[in-house]
Amino acid sequence: MEDLVTHSLEVIRTGQAPNGAYPACPVYPTYRYSWFRDGAFIGHAVDLWGEHASARRFYDWAAHTVTVNAAAVERSVAAVAGGQAPNPADLL
């Protein structure tokens, strides 16, 4: 089991983007984006295994991304609350 954990942490660490995001798939260009939900699961898991710097970089990236795009996030939330689809340009 230790080998699996060690290998998994290495894959996560080497695949993490310089800005802190965890890409959905670091080796397949179509999936070079990061899901907040999946990244939060990864961040929590690596934090539990002592990779605190990696988790912190993800959380900082996520907070920064939401903060600088706050207006788009608010428009998306308002659209969904009003029963409409959000504008694709507002999706993160």
PDB file of N, CA and C in Angstrom:
ATOM      1  N   MET A   1       0.827  -1.203   0.000  1.00  0.00           N
ATOM      2  CA  MET A   1       0.000   0.000   0.000  1.00  0.00           C
ATOM      3  C   MET A   1       0.860   1.251   0.000  1.00  0.00           C
ATOM      4  N   GLU A   2       1.969   1.212   0.720  1.00  0.00           N
ATOM      5  CA  GLU A   2       2.860   2.371   0.798  1.00  0.00           C
ATOM      6  C   GLU A   2       3.372   2.770  -0.593  1.00  0.00           C
ATOM      7  N   ASP A   3       3.672   1.775  -1.446  1.00  0.00           N
ATOM      8  CA  ASP A   3       4.134   2.078  -2.796  1.00  0.00           C
ATOM      9  C   ASP A   3       3.067   2.808  -3.596  1.00  0.00           C
ATOM     10  N   LEU A   4       1.815   2.394  -3.433  1.00  0.00           N
ATOM     11  CA  LEU A   4       0.713   3.045  -4.137  1.00  0.00           C
ATOM     12  C   LEU A   4       0.565   4.494  -3.688  1.00  0.00           C
ATOM     13  N   VAL A   5       0.622   4.735  -2.390  1.00  0.00           N
ATOM     14  CA  VAL A   5       0.508   6.090  -1.860  1.00  0.00           C
ATOM     15  C   VAL A   5       1.675   6.943  -2.352  1.00  0.00           C
ATOM     16  N   THR A   6       2.879   6.419  -2.254  1.00  0.00           N
ATOM     17  CA  THR A   6       4.069   7.164  -2.688  1.00  0.00           C
ATOM     18  C   THR A   6       3.974   7.506  -4.165  1.00  0.00           C
ATOM     19  N   HIS A   7       3.587   6.537  -4.979  1.00  0.00           N
ATOM     20  CA  HIS A   7       3.463   6.772  -6.421  1.00  0.00           C
ATOM     21  C   HIS A   7       2.359   7.792  -6.713  1.00  0.00           C
ATOM     22  N   SER A   8       1.229   7.648  -6.050  1.00  0.00           N
ATOM     23  CA  SER A   8       0.113   8.575  -6.265  1.00  0.00           C
ATOM     24  C   SER A   8       0.498  10.006  -5.905  1.00  0.00           C
ATOM     25  N   LEU A   9       1.167  10.182  -4.776  1.00  0.00           N
ATOM     26  CA  LEU A   9       1.599  11.522  -4.379  1.00  0.00           C
ATOM     27  C   LEU A   9       2.580  12.100  -5.386  1.00  0.00           C
ATOM     28  N   GLU A  10       3.445  11.278  -5.931  1.00  0.00           N
ATOM     29  CA  GLU A  10       4.403  11.741  -6.939  1.00  0.00           C
ATOM     30  C   GLU A  10       3.685  12.167  -8.222  1.00  0.00           C
ATOM     31  N   VAL A  11       2.696  11.395  -8.648  1.00  0.00           N
ATOM     32  CA  VAL A  11       1.918  11.751  -9.838  1.00  0.00           C
ATOM     33  C   VAL A  11       1.202  13.087  -9.616  1.00  0.00           C
ATOM     34  N   ILE A  12       0.599  13.249  -8.465  1.00  0.00           N
ATOM     35  CA  ILE A  12      -0.113  14.495  -8.150  1.00  0.00           C
ATOM     36  C   ILE A  12       0.859  15.661  -8.087  1.00  0.00           C
ATOM     37  N   ARG A  13       1.962  15.488  -7.407  1.00  0.00           N
ATOM     38  CA  ARG A  13       2.952  16.551  -7.240  1.00  0.00           C
ATOM     39  C   ARG A  13       3.528  16.991  -8.586  1.00  0.00           C
ATOM     40  N   THR A  14       3.894  16.040  -9.432  1.00  0.00           N
ATOM     41  CA  THR A  14       4.506  16.402 -10.717  1.00  0.00           C
ATOM     42  C   THR A  14       3.478  16.922 -11.713  1.00  0.00           C
ATOM     43  N   GLY A  15       2.204  16.536 -11.545  1.00  0.00           N
ATOM     44  CA  GLY A  15       1.171  17.011 -12.449  1.00  0.00           C
ATOM     45  C   GLY A  15       0.574  18.347 -12.068  1.00  0.00           C
ATOM     46  N   GLN A  16       0.809  18.787 -10.841  1.00  0.00           N
ATOM     47  CA  GLN A  16       0.228  20.046 -10.382  1.00  0.00           C
ATOM     48  C   GLN A  16       0.794  21.199 -11.192  1.00  0.00           C
ATOM     49  N   ALA A  17      -0.080  22.065 -11.652  1.00  0.00           N
ATOM     50  CA  ALA A  17       0.337  23.223 -12.449  1.00  0.00           C
ATOM     51  C   ALA A  17       1.136  24.199 -11.586  1.00  0.00           C
ATOM     52  N   PRO A  18       2.011  24.982 -12.201  1.00  0.00           N
ATOM     53  CA  PRO A  18       2.790  25.962 -11.438  1.00  0.00           C
ATOM     54  C   PRO A  18       1.920  26.944 -10.640  1.00  0.00           C
ATOM     55  N   ASN A  19       0.701  27.216 -11.130  1.00  0.00           N
ATOM     56  CA  ASN A  19      -0.177  28.141 -10.412  1.00  0.00           C
ATOM     57  C   ASN A  19      -0.897  27.478  -9.244  1.00  0.00           C
ATOM     58  N   GLY A  20      -0.762  26.146  -9.089  1.00  0.00           N
ATOM     59  CA  GLY A  20      -1.378  25.428  -7.974  1.00  0.00           C
ATOM     60  C   GLY A  20      -2.549  24.550  -8.351  1.00  0.00           C
ATOM     61  N   ALA A  21      -3.100  24.719  -9.542  1.00  0.00           N
ATOM     62  CA  ALA A  21      -4.238  23.906  -9.966  1.00  0.00           C
ATOM     63  C   ALA A  21      -3.815  22.458 -10.170  1.00  0.00           C
ATOM     64  N   TYR A  22      -4.755  21.556  -9.908  1.00  0.00           N
ATOM     65  CA  TYR A  22      -4.552  20.138 -10.213  1.00  0.00           C
ATOM     66  C   TYR A  22      -5.308  19.860 -11.511  1.00  0.00           C
ATOM     67  N   PRO A  23      -4.622  19.631 -12.623  1.00  0.00           N
ATOM     68  CA  PRO A  23      -5.340  19.384 -13.882  1.00  0.00           C
ATOM     69  C   PRO A  23      -6.094  18.058 -13.832  1.00  0.00           C
ATOM     70  N   ALA A  24      -7.204  18.010 -14.561  1.00  0.00           N
ATOM     71  CA  ALA A  24      -7.988  16.782 -14.617  1.00  0.00           C
ATOM     72  C   ALA A  24      -7.140  15.629 -15.143  1.00  0.00           C
ATOM     73  N   CYS A  25      -6.282  15.913 -16.114  1.00  0.00           N
ATOM     74  CA  CYS A  25      -5.368  14.895 -16.635  1.00  0.00           C
ATOM     75  C   CYS A  25      -4.128  15.615 -17.173  1.00  0.00           C
ATOM     76  N   PRO A  26      -3.014  15.518 -16.478  1.00  0.00           N
ATOM     77  CA  PRO A  26      -1.832  16.282 -16.883  1.00  0.00           C
ATOM     78  C   PRO A  26      -1.187  15.829 -18.191  1.00  0.00           C
ATOM     79  N   VAL A  27      -1.558  14.656 -18.707  1.00  0.00           N
ATOM     80  CA  VAL A  27      -0.918  14.153 -19.927  1.00  0.00           C
ATOM     81  C   VAL A  27      -1.846  14.131 -21.138  1.00  0.00           C
ATOM     82  N   TYR A  28      -3.079  14.575 -20.984  1.00  0.00           N
ATOM     83  CA  TYR A  28      -4.039  14.592 -22.095  1.00  0.00           C
ATOM     84  C   TYR A  28      -4.498  16.033 -22.290  1.00  0.00           C
ATOM     85  N   PRO A  29      -4.062  16.697 -23.364  1.00  0.00           N
ATOM     86  CA  PRO A  29      -4.316  18.133 -23.535  1.00  0.00           C
ATOM     87  C   PRO A  29      -5.781  18.548 -23.419  1.00  0.00           C
ATOM     88  N   THR A  30      -6.700  17.698 -23.821  1.00  0.00           N
ATOM     89  CA  THR A  30      -8.118  18.039 -23.750  1.00  0.00           C
ATOM     90  C   THR A  30      -8.568  18.273 -22.310  1.00  0.00           C
ATOM     91  N   TYR A  31      -7.908  17.624 -21.362  1.00  0.00           N
ATOM     92  CA  TYR A  31      -8.285  17.734 -19.953  1.00  0.00           C
ATOM     93  C   TYR A  31      -7.247  18.472 -19.124  1.00  0.00           C
ATOM     94  N   ARG A  32      -6.645  19.510 -19.678  1.00  0.00           N
ATOM     95  CA  ARG A  32      -5.636  20.285 -18.950  1.00  0.00           C
ATOM     96  C   ARG A  32      -6.275  21.386 -18.099  1.00  0.00           C
ATOM     97  N   TYR A  33      -7.539  21.271 -17.783  1.00  0.00           N
ATOM     98  CA  TYR A  33      -8.207  22.231 -16.906  1.00  0.00           C
ATOM     99  C   TYR A  33      -8.389  21.597 -15.538  1.00  0.00           C
ATOM    100  N   SER A  34      -8.811  22.397 -14.566  1.00  0.00           N
ATOM    101  CA  SER A  34      -8.957  21.906 -13.200  1.00  0.00           C
ATOM    102  C   SER A  34     -10.396  22.079 -12.733  1.00  0.00           C
ATOM    103  N   TRP A  35     -10.936  21.032 -12.133  1.00  0.00           N
ATOM    104  CA  TRP A  35     -12.261  21.085 -11.521  1.00  0.00           C
ATOM    105  C   TRP A  35     -12.088  21.477 -10.050  1.00  0.00           C
ATOM    106  N   PHE A  36     -12.833  22.462  -9.594  1.00  0.00           N
ATOM    107  CA  PHE A  36     -12.743  22.867  -8.189  1.00  0.00           C
ATOM    108  C   PHE A  36     -13.075  21.704  -7.248  1.00  0.00           C
ATOM    109  N   ARG A  37     -14.152  20.983  -7.542  1.00  0.00           N
ATOM    110  CA  ARG A  37     -14.561  19.884  -6.675  1.00  0.00           C
ATOM    111  C   ARG A  37     -13.479  18.809  -6.589  1.00  0.00           C
ATOM    112  N   ASP A  38     -13.000  18.359  -7.741  1.00  0.00           N
ATOM    113  CA  ASP A  38     -11.986  17.306  -7.750  1.00  0.00           C
ATOM    114  C   ASP A  38     -10.688  17.785  -7.118  1.00  0.00           C
ATOM    115  N   GLY A  39     -10.330  19.036  -7.392  1.00  0.00           N
ATOM    116  CA  GLY A  39      -9.120  19.597  -6.792  1.00  0.00           C
ATOM    117  C   GLY A  39      -9.222  19.674  -5.281  1.00  0.00           C
ATOM    118  N   ALA A  40     -10.419  19.989  -4.780  1.00  0.00           N
ATOM    119  CA  ALA A  40     -10.608  20.042  -3.328  1.00  0.00           C
ATOM    120  C   ALA A  40     -10.441  18.655  -2.712  1.00  0.00           C
ATOM    121  N   PHE A  41     -10.941  17.621  -3.398  1.00  0.00           N
ATOM    122  CA  PHE A  41     -10.730  16.250  -2.913  1.00  0.00           C
ATOM    123  C   PHE A  41      -9.235  15.915  -2.900  1.00  0.00           C
ATOM    124  N   ILE A  42      -8.547  16.278  -3.977  1.00  0.00           N
ATOM    125  CA  ILE A  42      -7.102  16.009  -4.057  1.00  0.00           C
ATOM    126  C   ILE A  42      -6.369  16.794  -2.975  1.00  0.00           C
ATOM    127  N   GLY A  43      -6.695  18.078  -2.851  1.00  0.00           N
ATOM    128  CA  GLY A  43      -6.044  18.919  -1.842  1.00  0.00           C
ATOM    129  C   GLY A  43      -6.238  18.357  -0.438  1.00  0.00           C
ATOM    130  N   HIS A  44      -7.439  17.918  -0.141  1.00  0.00           N
ATOM    131  CA  HIS A  44      -7.705  17.343   1.181  1.00  0.00           C
ATOM    132  C   HIS A  44      -6.875  16.075   1.387  1.00  0.00           C
ATOM    133  N   ALA A  45      -6.851  15.224   0.375  1.00  0.00           N
ATOM    134  CA  ALA A  45      -6.111  13.962   0.496  1.00  0.00           C
ATOM    135  C   ALA A  45      -4.614  14.193   0.666  1.00  0.00           C
ATOM    136  N   VAL A  46      -4.038  15.079  -0.149  1.00  0.00           N
ATOM    137  CA  VAL A  46      -2.590  15.293  -0.021  1.00  0.00           C
ATOM    138  C   VAL A  46      -2.264  15.981   1.298  1.00  0.00           C
ATOM    139  N   ASP A  47      -3.178  16.803   1.774  1.00  0.00           N
ATOM    140  CA  ASP A  47      -2.984  17.430   3.084  1.00  0.00           C
ATOM    141  C   ASP A  47      -2.920  16.361   4.173  1.00  0.00           C
ATOM    142  N   LEU A  48      -3.816  15.374   4.104  1.00  0.00           N
ATOM    143  CA  LEU A  48      -3.817  14.284   5.082  1.00  0.00           C
ATOM    144  C   LEU A  48      -2.512  13.487   5.042  1.00  0.00           C
ATOM    145  N   TRP A  49      -1.872  13.412   3.869  1.00  0.00           N
ATOM    146  CA  TRP A  49      -0.620  12.670   3.719  1.00  0.00           C
ATOM    147  C   TRP A  49       0.601  13.557   3.911  1.00  0.00           C
ATOM    148  N   GLY A  50       0.392  14.781   4.410  1.00  0.00           N
ATOM    149  CA  GLY A  50       1.522  15.645   4.760  1.00  0.00           C
ATOM    150  C   GLY A  50       2.035  16.543   3.663  1.00  0.00           C
ATOM    151  N   GLU A  51       1.382  16.558   2.515  1.00  0.00           N
ATOM    152  CA  GLU A  51       1.798  17.417   1.403  1.00  0.00           C
ATOM    153  C   GLU A  51       1.099  18.769   1.528  1.00  0.00           C
ATOM    154  N   HIS A  52       1.363  19.459   2.615  1.00  0.00           N
ATOM    155  CA  HIS A  52       0.653  20.700   2.935  1.00  0.00           C
ATOM    156  C   HIS A  52       0.924  21.812   1.926  1.00  0.00           C
ATOM    157  N   ALA A  53       2.139  21.908   1.424  1.00  0.00           N
ATOM    158  CA  ALA A  53       2.467  22.972   0.462  1.00  0.00           C
ATOM    159  C   ALA A  53       1.674  22.790  -0.827  1.00  0.00           C
ATOM    160  N   SER A  54       1.536  21.554  -1.277  1.00  0.00           N
ATOM    161  CA  SER A  54       0.768  21.280  -2.488  1.00  0.00           C
ATOM    162  C   SER A  54      -0.698  21.664  -2.289  1.00  0.00           C
ATOM    163  N   ALA A  55      -1.271  21.261  -1.177  1.00  0.00           N
ATOM    164  CA  ALA A  55      -2.660  21.595  -0.885  1.00  0.00           C
ATOM    165  C   ALA A  55      -2.832  23.115  -0.795  1.00  0.00           C
ATOM    166  N   ARG A  56      -1.928  23.789  -0.118  1.00  0.00           N
ATOM    167  CA  ARG A  56      -2.015  25.246   0.041  1.00  0.00           C
ATOM    168  C   ARG A  56      -1.967  25.941  -1.314  1.00  0.00           C
ATOM    169  N   ARG A  57      -1.084  25.470  -2.200  1.00  0.00           N
ATOM    170  CA  ARG A  57      -0.999  26.077  -3.533  1.00  0.00           C
ATOM    171  C   ARG A  57      -2.322  25.923  -4.275  1.00  0.00           C
ATOM    172  N   PHE A  58      -2.976  24.765  -4.153  1.00  0.00           N
ATOM    173  CA  PHE A  58      -4.279  24.584  -4.799  1.00  0.00           C
ATOM    174  C   PHE A  58      -5.314  25.527  -4.204  1.00  0.00           C
ATOM    175  N   TYR A  59      -5.400  25.562  -2.871  1.00  0.00           N
ATOM    176  CA  TYR A  59      -6.402  26.416  -2.228  1.00  0.00           C
ATOM    177  C   TYR A  59      -6.175  27.890  -2.566  1.00  0.00           C
ATOM    178  N   ASP A  60      -4.922  28.311  -2.609  1.00  0.00           N
ATOM    179  CA  ASP A  60      -4.617  29.697  -2.985  1.00  0.00           C
ATOM    180  C   ASP A  60      -5.038  29.977  -4.422  1.00  0.00           C
ATOM    181  N   TRP A  61      -4.756  29.017  -5.332  1.00  0.00           N
ATOM    182  CA  TRP A  61      -5.154  29.177  -6.729  1.00  0.00           C
ATOM    183  C   TRP A  61      -6.678  29.282  -6.840  1.00  0.00           C
ATOM    184  N   ALA A  62      -7.403  28.379  -6.147  1.00  0.00           N
ATOM    185  CA  ALA A  62      -8.864  28.383  -6.220  1.00  0.00           C
ATOM    186  C   ALA A  62      -9.436  29.700  -5.693  1.00  0.00           C
ATOM    187  N   ALA A  63      -8.943  30.162  -4.558  1.00  0.00           N
ATOM    188  CA  ALA A  63      -9.436  31.425  -3.977  1.00  0.00           C
ATOM    189  C   ALA A  63      -9.152  32.593  -4.910  1.00  0.00           C
ATOM    190  N   HIS A  64      -7.953  32.625  -5.478  1.00  0.00           N
ATOM    191  CA  HIS A  64      -7.590  33.702  -6.403  1.00  0.00           C
ATOM    192  C   HIS A  64      -8.487  33.672  -7.644  1.00  0.00           C
ATOM    193  N   THR A  65      -8.712  32.479  -8.195  1.00  0.00           N
ATOM    194  CA  THR A  65      -9.531  32.342  -9.398  1.00  0.00           C
ATOM    195  C   THR A  65     -10.951  32.832  -9.158  1.00  0.00           C
ATOM    196  N   VAL A  66     -11.530  32.460  -8.037  1.00  0.00           N
ATOM    197  CA  VAL A  66     -12.890  32.903  -7.728  1.00  0.00           C
ATOM    198  C   VAL A  66     -12.915  34.406  -7.457  1.00  0.00           C
ATOM    199  N   THR A  67     -11.937  34.908  -6.746  1.00  0.00           N
ATOM    200  CA  THR A  67     -11.897  36.327  -6.400  1.00  0.00           C
ATOM    201  C   THR A  67     -11.781  37.215  -7.632  1.00  0.00           C
ATOM    202  N   VAL A  68     -10.866  36.893  -8.529  1.00  0.00           N
ATOM    203  CA  VAL A  68     -10.679  37.755  -9.709  1.00  0.00           C
ATOM    204  C   VAL A  68     -11.823  37.609 -10.709  1.00  0.00           C
ATOM    205  N   ASN A  69     -12.617  36.564 -10.571  1.00  0.00           N
ATOM    206  CA  ASN A  69     -13.762  36.349 -11.455  1.00  0.00           C
ATOM    207  C   ASN A  69     -15.086  36.485 -10.710  1.00  0.00           C
ATOM    208  N   ALA A  70     -15.086  37.240  -9.620  1.00  0.00           N
ATOM    209  CA  ALA A  70     -16.263  37.343  -8.755  1.00  0.00           C
ATOM    210  C   ALA A  70     -17.508  37.817  -9.512  1.00  0.00           C
ATOM    211  N   ALA A  71     -17.354  38.773 -10.399  1.00  0.00           N
ATOM    212  CA  ALA A  71     -18.516  39.287 -11.136  1.00  0.00           C
ATOM    213  C   ALA A  71     -19.130  38.191 -12.003  1.00  0.00           C
ATOM    214  N   ALA A  72     -18.309  37.414 -12.679  1.00  0.00           N
ATOM    215  CA  ALA A  72     -18.809  36.320 -13.513  1.00  0.00           C
ATOM    216  C   ALA A  72     -19.478  35.254 -12.662  1.00  0.00           C
ATOM    217  N   VAL A  73     -18.895  34.969 -11.502  1.00  0.00           N
ATOM    218  CA  VAL A  73     -19.492  33.984 -10.595  1.00  0.00           C
ATOM    219  C   VAL A  73     -20.868  34.472 -10.153  1.00  0.00           C
ATOM    220  N   GLU A  74     -20.978  35.733  -9.766  1.00  0.00           N
ATOM    221  CA  GLU A  74     -22.253  36.292  -9.323  1.00  0.00           C
ATOM    222  C   GLU A  74     -23.297  36.254 -10.440  1.00  0.00           C
ATOM    223  N   ARG A  75     -22.895  36.569 -11.667  1.00  0.00           N
ATOM    224  CA  ARG A  75     -23.834  36.508 -12.792  1.00  0.00           C
ATOM    225  C   ARG A  75     -24.313  35.074 -13.020  1.00  0.00           C
ATOM    226  N   SER A  76     -23.414  34.128 -12.911  1.00  0.00           N
ATOM    227  CA  SER A  76     -23.786  32.718 -13.101  1.00  0.00           C
ATOM    228  C   SER A  76     -24.755  32.263 -12.027  1.00  0.00           C
ATOM    229  N   VAL A  77     -24.479  32.606 -10.782  1.00  0.00           N
ATOM    230  CA  VAL A  77     -25.356  32.233  -9.667  1.00  0.00           C
ATOM    231  C   VAL A  77     -26.733  32.870  -9.858  1.00  0.00           C
ATOM    232  N   ALA A  78     -26.765  34.130 -10.249  1.00  0.00           N
ATOM    233  CA  ALA A  78     -28.037  34.824 -10.452  1.00  0.00           C
ATOM    234  C   ALA A  78     -28.829  34.193 -11.599  1.00  0.00           C
ATOM    235  N   ALA A  79     -28.147  33.827 -12.664  1.00  0.00           N
ATOM    236  CA  ALA A  79     -28.829  33.200 -13.794  1.00  0.00           C
ATOM    237  C   ALA A  79     -29.473  31.884 -13.375  1.00  0.00           C
ATOM    238  N   VAL A  80     -28.720  31.051 -12.685  1.00  0.00           N
ATOM    239  CA  VAL A  80     -29.252  29.755 -12.247  1.00  0.00           C
ATOM    240  C   VAL A  80     -30.397  29.957 -11.258  1.00  0.00           C
ATOM    241  N   ALA A  81     -30.244  30.913 -10.341  1.00  0.00           N
ATOM    242  CA  ALA A  81     -31.309  31.194  -9.369  1.00  0.00           C
ATOM    243  C   ALA A  81     -32.580  31.664 -10.074  1.00  0.00           C
ATOM    244  N   GLY A  82     -32.411  32.324 -11.231  1.00  0.00           N
ATOM    245  CA  GLY A  82     -33.556  32.788 -12.003  1.00  0.00           C
ATOM    246  C   GLY A  82     -34.077  31.770 -12.995  1.00  0.00           C
ATOM    247  N   GLY A  83     -33.563  30.544 -12.926  1.00  0.00           N
ATOM    248  CA  GLY A  83     -34.051  29.490 -13.795  1.00  0.00           C
ATOM    249  C   GLY A  83     -33.456  29.504 -15.194  1.00  0.00           C
ATOM    250  N   GLN A  84     -32.375  30.255 -15.368  1.00  0.00           N
ATOM    251  CA  GLN A  84     -31.748  30.333 -16.686  1.00  0.00           C
ATOM    252  C   GLN A  84     -30.369  29.650 -16.664  1.00  0.00           C
ATOM    253  N   ALA A  85     -29.894  29.354 -17.849  1.00  0.00           N
ATOM    254  CA  ALA A  85     -28.544  28.814 -17.968  1.00  0.00           C
ATOM    255  C   ALA A  85     -27.549  29.978 -17.880  1.00  0.00           C
ATOM    256  N   PRO A  86     -26.427  29.773 -17.216  1.00  0.00           N
ATOM    257  CA  PRO A  86     -25.440  30.845 -17.172  1.00  0.00           C
ATOM    258  C   PRO A  86     -24.838  31.093 -18.555  1.00  0.00           C
ATOM    259  N   ASN A  87     -24.371  32.275 -18.759  1.00  0.00           N
ATOM    260  CA  ASN A  87     -23.684  32.633 -19.999  1.00  0.00           C
ATOM    261  C   ASN A  87     -22.370  31.842 -20.036  1.00  0.00           C
ATOM    262  N   PRO A  88     -22.111  31.103 -21.116  1.00  0.00           N
ATOM    263  CA  PRO A  88     -20.866  30.335 -21.193  1.00  0.00           C
ATOM    264  C   PRO A  88     -19.605  31.191 -20.961  1.00  0.00           C
ATOM    265  N   ALA A  89     -19.655  32.457 -21.308  1.00  0.00           N
ATOM    266  CA  ALA A  89     -18.508  33.346 -21.098  1.00  0.00           C
ATOM    267  C   ALA A  89     -18.244  33.591 -19.623  1.00  0.00           C
ATOM    268  N   ASP A  90     -19.253  33.367 -18.784  1.00  0.00           N
ATOM    269  CA  ASP A  90     -19.090  33.582 -17.336  1.00  0.00           C
ATOM    270  C   ASP A  90     -18.633  32.337 -16.583  1.00  0.00           C
ATOM    271  N   LEU A  91     -18.578  31.212 -17.257  1.00  0.00           N
ATOM    272  CA  LEU A  91     -18.158  29.979 -16.577  1.00  0.00           C
ATOM    273  C   LEU A  91     -16.662  29.954 -16.391  1.00  0.00           C
ATOM    274  N   LEU A  92     -16.222  29.535 -15.218  1.00  0.00           N
ATOM    275  CA  LEU A  92     -14.798  29.509 -14.937  1.00  0.00           C
ATOM    276  C   LEU A  92     -14.169  28.302 -15.580  1.00  0.00           C
TER     277      LEU A  92
END
